[in-house]
GROMACS .gro file of C-alpha atoms in nm:
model
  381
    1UNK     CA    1  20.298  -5.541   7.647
    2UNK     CA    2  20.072  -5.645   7.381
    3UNK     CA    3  19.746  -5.454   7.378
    4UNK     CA    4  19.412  -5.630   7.338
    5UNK     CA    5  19.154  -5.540   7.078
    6UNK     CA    6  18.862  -5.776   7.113
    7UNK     CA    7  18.556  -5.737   6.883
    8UNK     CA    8  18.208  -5.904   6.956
    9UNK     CA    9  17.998  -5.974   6.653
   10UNK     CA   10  18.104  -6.046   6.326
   11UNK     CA   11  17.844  -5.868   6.144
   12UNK     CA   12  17.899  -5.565   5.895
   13UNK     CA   13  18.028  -5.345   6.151
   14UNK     CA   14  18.226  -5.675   6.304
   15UNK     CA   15  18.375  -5.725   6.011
   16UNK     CA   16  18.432  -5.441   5.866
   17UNK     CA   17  18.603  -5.285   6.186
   18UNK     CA   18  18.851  -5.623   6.217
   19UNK     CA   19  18.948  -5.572   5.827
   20UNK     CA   20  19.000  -5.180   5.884
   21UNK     CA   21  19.224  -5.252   6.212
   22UNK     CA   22  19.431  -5.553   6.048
   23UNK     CA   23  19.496  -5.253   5.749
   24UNK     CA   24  19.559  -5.003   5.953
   25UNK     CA   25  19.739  -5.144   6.223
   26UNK     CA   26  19.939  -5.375   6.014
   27UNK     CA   27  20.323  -5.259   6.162
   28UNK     CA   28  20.211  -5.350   6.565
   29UNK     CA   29  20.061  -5.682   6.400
   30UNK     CA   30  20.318  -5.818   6.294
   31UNK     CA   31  20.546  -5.650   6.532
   32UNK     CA   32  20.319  -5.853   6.778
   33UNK     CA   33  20.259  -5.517   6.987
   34UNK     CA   34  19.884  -5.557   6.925
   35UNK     CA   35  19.580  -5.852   6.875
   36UNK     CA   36  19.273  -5.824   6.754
   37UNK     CA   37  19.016  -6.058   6.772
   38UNK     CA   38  18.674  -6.085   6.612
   39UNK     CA   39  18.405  -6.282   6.819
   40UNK     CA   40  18.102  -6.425   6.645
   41UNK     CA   41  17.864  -6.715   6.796
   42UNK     CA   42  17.830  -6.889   6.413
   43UNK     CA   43  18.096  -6.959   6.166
   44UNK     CA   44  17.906  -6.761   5.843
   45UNK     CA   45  17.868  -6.393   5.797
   46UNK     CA   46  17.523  -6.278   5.683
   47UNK     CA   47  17.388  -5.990   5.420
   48UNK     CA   48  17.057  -5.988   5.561
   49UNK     CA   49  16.958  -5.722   5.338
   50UNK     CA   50  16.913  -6.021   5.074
   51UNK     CA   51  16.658  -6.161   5.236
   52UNK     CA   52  16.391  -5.879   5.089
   53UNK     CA   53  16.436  -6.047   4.793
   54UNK     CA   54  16.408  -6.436   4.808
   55UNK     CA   55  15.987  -6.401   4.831
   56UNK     CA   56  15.954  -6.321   4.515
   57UNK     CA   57  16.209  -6.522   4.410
   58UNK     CA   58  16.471  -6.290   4.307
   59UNK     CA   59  16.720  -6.405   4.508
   60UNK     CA   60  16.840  -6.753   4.724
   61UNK     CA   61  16.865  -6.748   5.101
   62UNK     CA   62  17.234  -6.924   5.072
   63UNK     CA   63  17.350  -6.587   4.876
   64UNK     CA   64  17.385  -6.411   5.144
   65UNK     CA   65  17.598  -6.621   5.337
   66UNK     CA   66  17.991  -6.651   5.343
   67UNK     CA   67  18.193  -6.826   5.592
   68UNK     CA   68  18.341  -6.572   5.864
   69UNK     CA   69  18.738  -6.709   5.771
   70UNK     CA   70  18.702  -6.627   5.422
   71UNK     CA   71  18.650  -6.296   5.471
   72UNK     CA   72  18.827  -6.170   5.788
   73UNK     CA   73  19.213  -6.088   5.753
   74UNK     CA   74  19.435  -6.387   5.828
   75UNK     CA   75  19.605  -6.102   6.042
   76UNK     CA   76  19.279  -6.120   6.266
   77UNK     CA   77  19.240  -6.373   6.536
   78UNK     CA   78  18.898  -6.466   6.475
   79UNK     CA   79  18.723  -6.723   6.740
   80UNK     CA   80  18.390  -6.899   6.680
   81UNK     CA   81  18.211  -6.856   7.053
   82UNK     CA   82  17.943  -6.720   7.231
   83UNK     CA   83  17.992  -6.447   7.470
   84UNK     CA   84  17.823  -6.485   7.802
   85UNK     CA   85  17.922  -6.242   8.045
   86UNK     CA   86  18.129  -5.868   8.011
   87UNK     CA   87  18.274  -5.781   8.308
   88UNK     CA   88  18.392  -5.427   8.220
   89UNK     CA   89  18.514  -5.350   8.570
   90UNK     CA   90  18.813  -5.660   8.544
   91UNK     CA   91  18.789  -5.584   8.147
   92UNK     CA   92  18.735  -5.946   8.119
   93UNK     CA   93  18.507  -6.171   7.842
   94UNK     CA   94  18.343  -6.516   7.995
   95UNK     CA   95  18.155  -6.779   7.767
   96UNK     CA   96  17.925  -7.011   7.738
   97UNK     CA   97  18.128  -7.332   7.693
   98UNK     CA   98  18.422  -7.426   7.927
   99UNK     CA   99  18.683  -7.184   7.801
  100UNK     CA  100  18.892  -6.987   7.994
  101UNK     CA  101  18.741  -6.612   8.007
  102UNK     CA  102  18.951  -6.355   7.807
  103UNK     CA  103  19.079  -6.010   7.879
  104UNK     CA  104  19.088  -5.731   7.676
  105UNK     CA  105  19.244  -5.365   7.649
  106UNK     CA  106  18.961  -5.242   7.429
  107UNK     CA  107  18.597  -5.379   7.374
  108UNK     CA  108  18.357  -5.353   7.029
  109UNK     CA  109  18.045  -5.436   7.075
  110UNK     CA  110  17.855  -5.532   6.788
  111UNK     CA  111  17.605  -5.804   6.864
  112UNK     CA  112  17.313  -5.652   6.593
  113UNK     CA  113  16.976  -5.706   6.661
  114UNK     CA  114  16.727  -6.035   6.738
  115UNK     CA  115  16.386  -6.073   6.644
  116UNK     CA  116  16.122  -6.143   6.928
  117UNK     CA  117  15.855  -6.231   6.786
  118UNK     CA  118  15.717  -6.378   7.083
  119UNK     CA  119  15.651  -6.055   7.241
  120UNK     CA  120  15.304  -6.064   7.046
  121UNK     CA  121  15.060  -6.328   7.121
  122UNK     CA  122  14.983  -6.530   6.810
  123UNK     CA  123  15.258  -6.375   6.582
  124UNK     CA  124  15.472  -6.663   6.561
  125UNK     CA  125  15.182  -6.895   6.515
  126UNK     CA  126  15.041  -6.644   6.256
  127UNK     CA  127  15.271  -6.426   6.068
  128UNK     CA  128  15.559  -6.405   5.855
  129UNK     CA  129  15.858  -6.207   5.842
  130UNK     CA  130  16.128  -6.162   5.559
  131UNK     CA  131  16.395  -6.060   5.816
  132UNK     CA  132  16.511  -6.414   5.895
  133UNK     CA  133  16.667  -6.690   5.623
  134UNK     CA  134  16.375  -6.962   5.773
  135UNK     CA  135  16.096  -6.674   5.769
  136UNK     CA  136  16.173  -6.492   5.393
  137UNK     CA  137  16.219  -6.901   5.281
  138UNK     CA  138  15.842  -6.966   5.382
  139UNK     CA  139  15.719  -6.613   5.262
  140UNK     CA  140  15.807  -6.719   4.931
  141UNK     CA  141  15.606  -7.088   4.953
  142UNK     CA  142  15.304  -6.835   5.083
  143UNK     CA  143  15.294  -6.609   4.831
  144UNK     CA  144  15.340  -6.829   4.496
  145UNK     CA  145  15.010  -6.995   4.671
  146UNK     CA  146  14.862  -6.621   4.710
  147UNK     CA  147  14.624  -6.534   4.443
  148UNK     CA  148  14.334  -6.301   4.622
  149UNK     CA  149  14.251  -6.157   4.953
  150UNK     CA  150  14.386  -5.940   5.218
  151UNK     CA  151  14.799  -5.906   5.261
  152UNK     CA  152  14.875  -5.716   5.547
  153UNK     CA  153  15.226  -5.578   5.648
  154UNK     CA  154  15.251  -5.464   6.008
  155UNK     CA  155  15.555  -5.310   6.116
  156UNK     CA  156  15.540  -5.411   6.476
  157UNK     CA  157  15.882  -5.368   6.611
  158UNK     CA  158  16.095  -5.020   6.630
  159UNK     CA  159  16.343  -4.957   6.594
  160UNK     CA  160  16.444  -5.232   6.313
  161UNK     CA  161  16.683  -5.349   6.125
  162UNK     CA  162  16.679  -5.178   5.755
  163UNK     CA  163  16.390  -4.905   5.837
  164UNK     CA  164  16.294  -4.864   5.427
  165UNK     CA  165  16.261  -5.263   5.384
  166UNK     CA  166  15.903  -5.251   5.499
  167UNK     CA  167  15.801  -4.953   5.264
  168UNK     CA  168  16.016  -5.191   4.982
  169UNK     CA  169  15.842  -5.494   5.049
  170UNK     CA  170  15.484  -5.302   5.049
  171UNK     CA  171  15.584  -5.125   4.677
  172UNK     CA  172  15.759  -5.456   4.610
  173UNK     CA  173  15.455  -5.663   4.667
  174UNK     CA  174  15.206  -5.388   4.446
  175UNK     CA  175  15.420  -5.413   4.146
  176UNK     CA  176  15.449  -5.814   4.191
  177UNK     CA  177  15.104  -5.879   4.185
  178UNK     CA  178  15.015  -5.674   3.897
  179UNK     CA  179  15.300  -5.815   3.705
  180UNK     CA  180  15.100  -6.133   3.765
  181UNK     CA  181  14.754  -5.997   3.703
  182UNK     CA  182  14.633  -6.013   4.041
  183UNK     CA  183  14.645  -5.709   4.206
  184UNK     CA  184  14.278  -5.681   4.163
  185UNK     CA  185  14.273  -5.938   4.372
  186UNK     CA  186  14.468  -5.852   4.638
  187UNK     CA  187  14.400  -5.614   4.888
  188UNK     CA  188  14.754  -5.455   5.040
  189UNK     CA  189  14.722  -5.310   5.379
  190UNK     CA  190  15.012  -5.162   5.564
  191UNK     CA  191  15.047  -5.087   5.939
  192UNK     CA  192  15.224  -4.863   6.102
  193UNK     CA  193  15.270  -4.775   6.525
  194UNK     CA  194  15.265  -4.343   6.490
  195UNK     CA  195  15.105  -4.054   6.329
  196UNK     CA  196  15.253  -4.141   5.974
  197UNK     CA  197  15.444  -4.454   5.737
  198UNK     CA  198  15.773  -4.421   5.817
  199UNK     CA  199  15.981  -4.301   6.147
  200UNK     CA  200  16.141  -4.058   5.962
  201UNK     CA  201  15.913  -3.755   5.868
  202UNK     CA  202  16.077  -3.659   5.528
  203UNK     CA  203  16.078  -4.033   5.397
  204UNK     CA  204  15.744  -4.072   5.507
  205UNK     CA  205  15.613  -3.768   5.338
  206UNK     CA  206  15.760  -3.903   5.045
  207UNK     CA  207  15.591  -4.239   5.091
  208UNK     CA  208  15.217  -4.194   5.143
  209UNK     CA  209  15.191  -4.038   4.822
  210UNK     CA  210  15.336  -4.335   4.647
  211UNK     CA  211  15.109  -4.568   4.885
  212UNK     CA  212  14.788  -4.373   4.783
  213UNK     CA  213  14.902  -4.369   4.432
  214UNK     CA  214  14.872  -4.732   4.404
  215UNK     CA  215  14.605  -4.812   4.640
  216UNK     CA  216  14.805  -4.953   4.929
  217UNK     CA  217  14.576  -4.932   5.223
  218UNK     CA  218  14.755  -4.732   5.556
  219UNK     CA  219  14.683  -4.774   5.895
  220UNK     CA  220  14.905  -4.590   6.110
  221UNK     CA  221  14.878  -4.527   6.541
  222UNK     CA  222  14.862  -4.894   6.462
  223UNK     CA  223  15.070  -5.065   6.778
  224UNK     CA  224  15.005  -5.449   6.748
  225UNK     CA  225  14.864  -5.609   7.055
  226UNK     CA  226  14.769  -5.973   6.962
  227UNK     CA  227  14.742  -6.185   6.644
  228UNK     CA  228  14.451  -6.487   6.616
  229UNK     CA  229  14.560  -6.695   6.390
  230UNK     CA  230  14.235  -6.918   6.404
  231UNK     CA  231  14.042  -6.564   6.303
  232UNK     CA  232  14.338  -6.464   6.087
  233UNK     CA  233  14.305  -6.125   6.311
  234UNK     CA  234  14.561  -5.854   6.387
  235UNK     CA  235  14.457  -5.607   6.669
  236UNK     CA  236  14.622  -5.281   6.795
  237UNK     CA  237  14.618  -5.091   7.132
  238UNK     CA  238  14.421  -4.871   7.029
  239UNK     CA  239  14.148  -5.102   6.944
  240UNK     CA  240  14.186  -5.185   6.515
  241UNK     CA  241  14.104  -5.484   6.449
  242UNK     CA  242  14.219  -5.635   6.081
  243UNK     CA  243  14.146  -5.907   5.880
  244UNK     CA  244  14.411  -6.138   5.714
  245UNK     CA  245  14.474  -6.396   5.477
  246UNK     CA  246  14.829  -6.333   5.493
  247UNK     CA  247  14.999  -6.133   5.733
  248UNK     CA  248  15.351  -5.999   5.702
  249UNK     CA  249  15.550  -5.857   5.974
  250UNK     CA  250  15.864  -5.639   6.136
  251UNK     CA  251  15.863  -5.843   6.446
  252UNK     CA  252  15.982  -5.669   6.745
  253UNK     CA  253  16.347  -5.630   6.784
  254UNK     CA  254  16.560  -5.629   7.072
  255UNK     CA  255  16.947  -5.685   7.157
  256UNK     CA  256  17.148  -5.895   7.342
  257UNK     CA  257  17.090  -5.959   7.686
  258UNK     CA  258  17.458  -5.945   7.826
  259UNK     CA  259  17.469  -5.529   7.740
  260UNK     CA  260  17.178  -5.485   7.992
  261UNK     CA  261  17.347  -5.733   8.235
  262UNK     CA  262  17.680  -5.595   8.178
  263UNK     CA  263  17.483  -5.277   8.289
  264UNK     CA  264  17.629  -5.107   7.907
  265UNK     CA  265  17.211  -4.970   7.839
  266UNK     CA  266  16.844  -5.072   7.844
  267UNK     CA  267  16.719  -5.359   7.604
  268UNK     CA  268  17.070  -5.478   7.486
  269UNK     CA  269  17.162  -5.112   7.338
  270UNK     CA  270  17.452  -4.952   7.420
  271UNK     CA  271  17.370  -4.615   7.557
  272UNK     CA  272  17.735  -4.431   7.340
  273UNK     CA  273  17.860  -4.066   7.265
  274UNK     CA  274  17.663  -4.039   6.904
  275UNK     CA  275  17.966  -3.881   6.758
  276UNK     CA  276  18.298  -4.123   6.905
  277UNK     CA  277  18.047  -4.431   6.983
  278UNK     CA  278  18.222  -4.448   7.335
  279UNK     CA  279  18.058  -4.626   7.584
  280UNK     CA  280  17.899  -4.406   7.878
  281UNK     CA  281  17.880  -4.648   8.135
  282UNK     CA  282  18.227  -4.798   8.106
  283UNK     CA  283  18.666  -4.723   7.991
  284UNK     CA  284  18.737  -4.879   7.716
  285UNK     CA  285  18.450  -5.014   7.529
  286UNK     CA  286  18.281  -4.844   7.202
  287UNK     CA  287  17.983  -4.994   7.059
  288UNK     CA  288  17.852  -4.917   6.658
  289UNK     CA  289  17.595  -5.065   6.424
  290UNK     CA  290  17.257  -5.172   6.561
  291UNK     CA  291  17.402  -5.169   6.917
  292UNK     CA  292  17.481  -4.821   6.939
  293UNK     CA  293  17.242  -4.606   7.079
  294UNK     CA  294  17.250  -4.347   6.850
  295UNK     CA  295  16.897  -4.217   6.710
  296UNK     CA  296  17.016  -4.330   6.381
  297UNK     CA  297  16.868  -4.591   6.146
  298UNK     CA  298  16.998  -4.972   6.221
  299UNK     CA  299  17.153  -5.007   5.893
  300UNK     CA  300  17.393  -5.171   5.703
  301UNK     CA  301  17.549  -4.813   5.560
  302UNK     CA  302  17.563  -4.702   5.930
  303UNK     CA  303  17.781  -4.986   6.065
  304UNK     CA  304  17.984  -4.946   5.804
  305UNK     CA  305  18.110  -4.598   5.851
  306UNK     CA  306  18.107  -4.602   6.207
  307UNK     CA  307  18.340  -4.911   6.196
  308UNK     CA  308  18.550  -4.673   6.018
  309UNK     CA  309  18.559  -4.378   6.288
  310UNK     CA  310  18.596  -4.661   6.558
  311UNK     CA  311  18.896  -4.799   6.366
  312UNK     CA  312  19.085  -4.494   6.351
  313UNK     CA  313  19.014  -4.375   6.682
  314UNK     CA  314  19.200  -4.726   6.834
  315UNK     CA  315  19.479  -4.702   6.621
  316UNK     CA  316  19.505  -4.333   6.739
  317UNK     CA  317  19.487  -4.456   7.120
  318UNK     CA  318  19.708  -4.797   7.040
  319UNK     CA  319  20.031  -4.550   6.926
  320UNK     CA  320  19.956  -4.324   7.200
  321UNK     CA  321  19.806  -4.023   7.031
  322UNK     CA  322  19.412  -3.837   7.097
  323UNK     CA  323  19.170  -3.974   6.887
  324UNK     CA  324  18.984  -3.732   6.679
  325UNK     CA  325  18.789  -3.951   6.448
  326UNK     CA  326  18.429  -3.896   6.504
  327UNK     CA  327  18.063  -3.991   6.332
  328UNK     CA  328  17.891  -3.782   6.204
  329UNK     CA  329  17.553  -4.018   6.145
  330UNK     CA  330  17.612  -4.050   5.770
  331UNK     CA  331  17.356  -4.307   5.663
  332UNK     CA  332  17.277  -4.371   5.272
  333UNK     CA  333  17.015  -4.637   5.218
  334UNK     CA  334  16.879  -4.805   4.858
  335UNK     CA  335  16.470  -4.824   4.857
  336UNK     CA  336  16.282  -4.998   4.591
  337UNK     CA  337  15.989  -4.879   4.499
  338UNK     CA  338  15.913  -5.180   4.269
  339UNK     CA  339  16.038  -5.489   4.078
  340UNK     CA  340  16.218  -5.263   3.886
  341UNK     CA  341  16.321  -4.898   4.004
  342UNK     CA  342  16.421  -4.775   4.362
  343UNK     CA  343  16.484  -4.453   4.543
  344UNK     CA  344  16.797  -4.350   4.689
  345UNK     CA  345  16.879  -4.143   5.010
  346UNK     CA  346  17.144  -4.022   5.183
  347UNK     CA  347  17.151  -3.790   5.535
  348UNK     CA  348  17.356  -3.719   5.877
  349UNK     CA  349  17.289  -3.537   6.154
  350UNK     CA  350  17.251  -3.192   6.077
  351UNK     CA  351  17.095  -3.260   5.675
  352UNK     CA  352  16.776  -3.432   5.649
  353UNK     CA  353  16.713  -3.744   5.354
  354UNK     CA  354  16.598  -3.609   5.045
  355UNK     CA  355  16.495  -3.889   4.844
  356UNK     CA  356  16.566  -3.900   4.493
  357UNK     CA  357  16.323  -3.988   4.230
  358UNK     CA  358  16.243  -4.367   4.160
  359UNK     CA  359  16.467  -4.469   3.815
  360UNK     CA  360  16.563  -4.809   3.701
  361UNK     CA  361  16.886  -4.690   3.680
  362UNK     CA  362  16.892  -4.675   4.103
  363UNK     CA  363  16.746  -5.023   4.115
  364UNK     CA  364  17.020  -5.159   3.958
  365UNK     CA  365  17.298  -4.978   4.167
  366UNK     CA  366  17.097  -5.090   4.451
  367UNK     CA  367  17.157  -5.450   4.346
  368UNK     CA  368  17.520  -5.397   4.201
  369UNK     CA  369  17.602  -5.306   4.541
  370UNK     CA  370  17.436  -5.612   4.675
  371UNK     CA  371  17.667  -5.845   4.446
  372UNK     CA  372  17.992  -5.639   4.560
  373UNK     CA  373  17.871  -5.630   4.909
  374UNK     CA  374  18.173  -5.910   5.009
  375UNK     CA  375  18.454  -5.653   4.890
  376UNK     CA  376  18.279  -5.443   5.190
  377UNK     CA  377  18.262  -5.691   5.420
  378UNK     CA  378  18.660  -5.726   5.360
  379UNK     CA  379  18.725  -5.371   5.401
  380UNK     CA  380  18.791  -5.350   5.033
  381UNK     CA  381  18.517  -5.083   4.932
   0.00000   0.00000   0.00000
């Protein structure tokens, strides 16, 4: 009987996991003894990553797109759908459309992260975000047109996708106004929603100095409440209110609603084992990237190498032997610092980030890897 490996989300870890399967299950493919099939509700794979880039220019929103069938394995059945239902008691897949609802031996779930920005009052009426194509597209319009006042960056939403992209855009944005001459100008004020700039301790004590060092203003116990667009306000729970003449945000974040319905976790995460990525609530179903519940950052780096424990511990269970593989939280993660140098860290579970000092040299590995990101995507690198 041919088993069924079905994989929702054709993201990094998506990908990545349906390249690393076709590889290393390549015999049983062709032998027809096993299918796998990648899921994705669009046709294109995105490297959203990019998007930190195209407002200031540096990069085009249509660079970090590739259609999905240019980059999966032709040994991969891959089906352009949206997933409406898991029923992980019958093991069976229902969509939107009309199609017939599909079964499966062995569930991946990696449907990523959405942005709600409608969670705030006023935020989509008076903010912009860099963590969309449409949103990074108008940052750019606004900030060619930005030449003095108040640019505030409120990270609203945790956890987030990429948690160093809103200390890069902050450094980012110092260094790209006084390339221009108008940093004078321009006050920079960044928010944050606890005690310090960053989530995790060691980054953040790293941070602030770099923040204070260049005069980027800090709020932090900062949790957005409203925005008034008509007032160009921001105000917090705890009662800050802040003036804007251009506000930036991390918009709140939240999965996919069929992993709460398919009663999988809270908020469309998966509640997993941190170290296999199993499922807790269900047989048969592992979860990695943003959708794992892990207490690790929702990052590119992450999906990747957990779409490499998940691979080996299927083709361990498809030929009938204990998996072993298991995740260990390796994350490494690029951080620019400027238009022109960037940080670099790299951590698990048991060894904290260390990050290493700001060089050119690290700026341009950061965007090496960004132009040789596709040969991940294939399971090449």
């Amino acid at each position: 009987m041919t088993e069924r490996i079905v994989i929702v989300g054709g993201g990094t870890g998506g990908s990545v996991l349906a390249n690393d399967l076709a590889d290393r299950l390549g015999p049983e493919l062709d032998a027809g003894d096993v299918e796998v099939t990648l899921i994705n509700d669009g046709p294109d794979h995105v490297y959203k990553p990019v998007w930190l880039y195209v407002p200031f220019g540096k990069r085009e929103p249509a660079d970090g797109r590739r259609a999905l069938d240019e980059l999966v394995d032709d040994a991969v059945d891959l089906r352009i759908d949206r997933v409406s239902e898991i029923d992980t008691d019958s093991q069976t897949l229902r969509f939107d459309g009309t199609e017939p609802s599909m079964e499966y031996d062995h569930l991946v779930l990696a449907t990523g992260s959405t942005l709600e920005p409608e969670q705030i009052p006023g935020l989509v009426e008076g903010g912009h975000d860099y963590y969309s194509e449409s949103g990074a597209t108008a940052l750019r319009e606004e900030l060619l047109e930005f030449t003095e006042g108040e640019l505030v960056l409120s990270v609203i939403g945790t956890p987030h996708m990429c948690p160093a992209a809103p200390l890069e855009f902050v450094f980012m944005t110092d260094d790209w106004f006084r390339e221009r001459g108008l940093r004078e100008d321009v006050e920079v004020t960044y928010t944050y929603p606890i005690q310090r700039v960053h989530g995790n301790p060691h980054i953040a004590e790293w941070a602030r100095p770099i923040m204070e060092d260049r005069d980027i203003n800090v709020e932090t116990f900062f949790n957005a409440e409203s925005v008034d667009p008509d007032a160009e306000t921001i105000t917090s729970m705890e009662g800050t209110e802040l003036d804007y003449d251009l506000l930036v945000s991390i918009p709140p974040h939240g999965g996919v609603d069929l992993i709460e319905e398919a009663g999988l976790g809270d908020d469309g995460w998966v509640d997993v084992d941190k170290h296999t990525l199993e499922a807790a609530a269900a047989d048969n179903v592992y979860a990695l990237g943003d959708t794992a519940d892990t207490g690790v950052p929702n990052a590119g780096s992450v999906a990747h190498y957990q779409a490499g424990v998940v691979g080996q511990r299927l083709a361990s269970e498809v030929r009938g032997r204990p998996a072993t593989a298991t995740y260990d939280g390796k994350t490494l993660c690029f951080i620019e610092t400027g238009m022109d140098a960037a940080s670099f860290v790299e951590f698990d579970y048991e060894r904290p980030p260390s990050p290493a000092p700001p060089s050119e040299k690290l700026h341009w590995s950061k965007l090496a890897y960004n132009e040789s990101y596709w040969l991940t995507a294939r399971g090449l690198l």
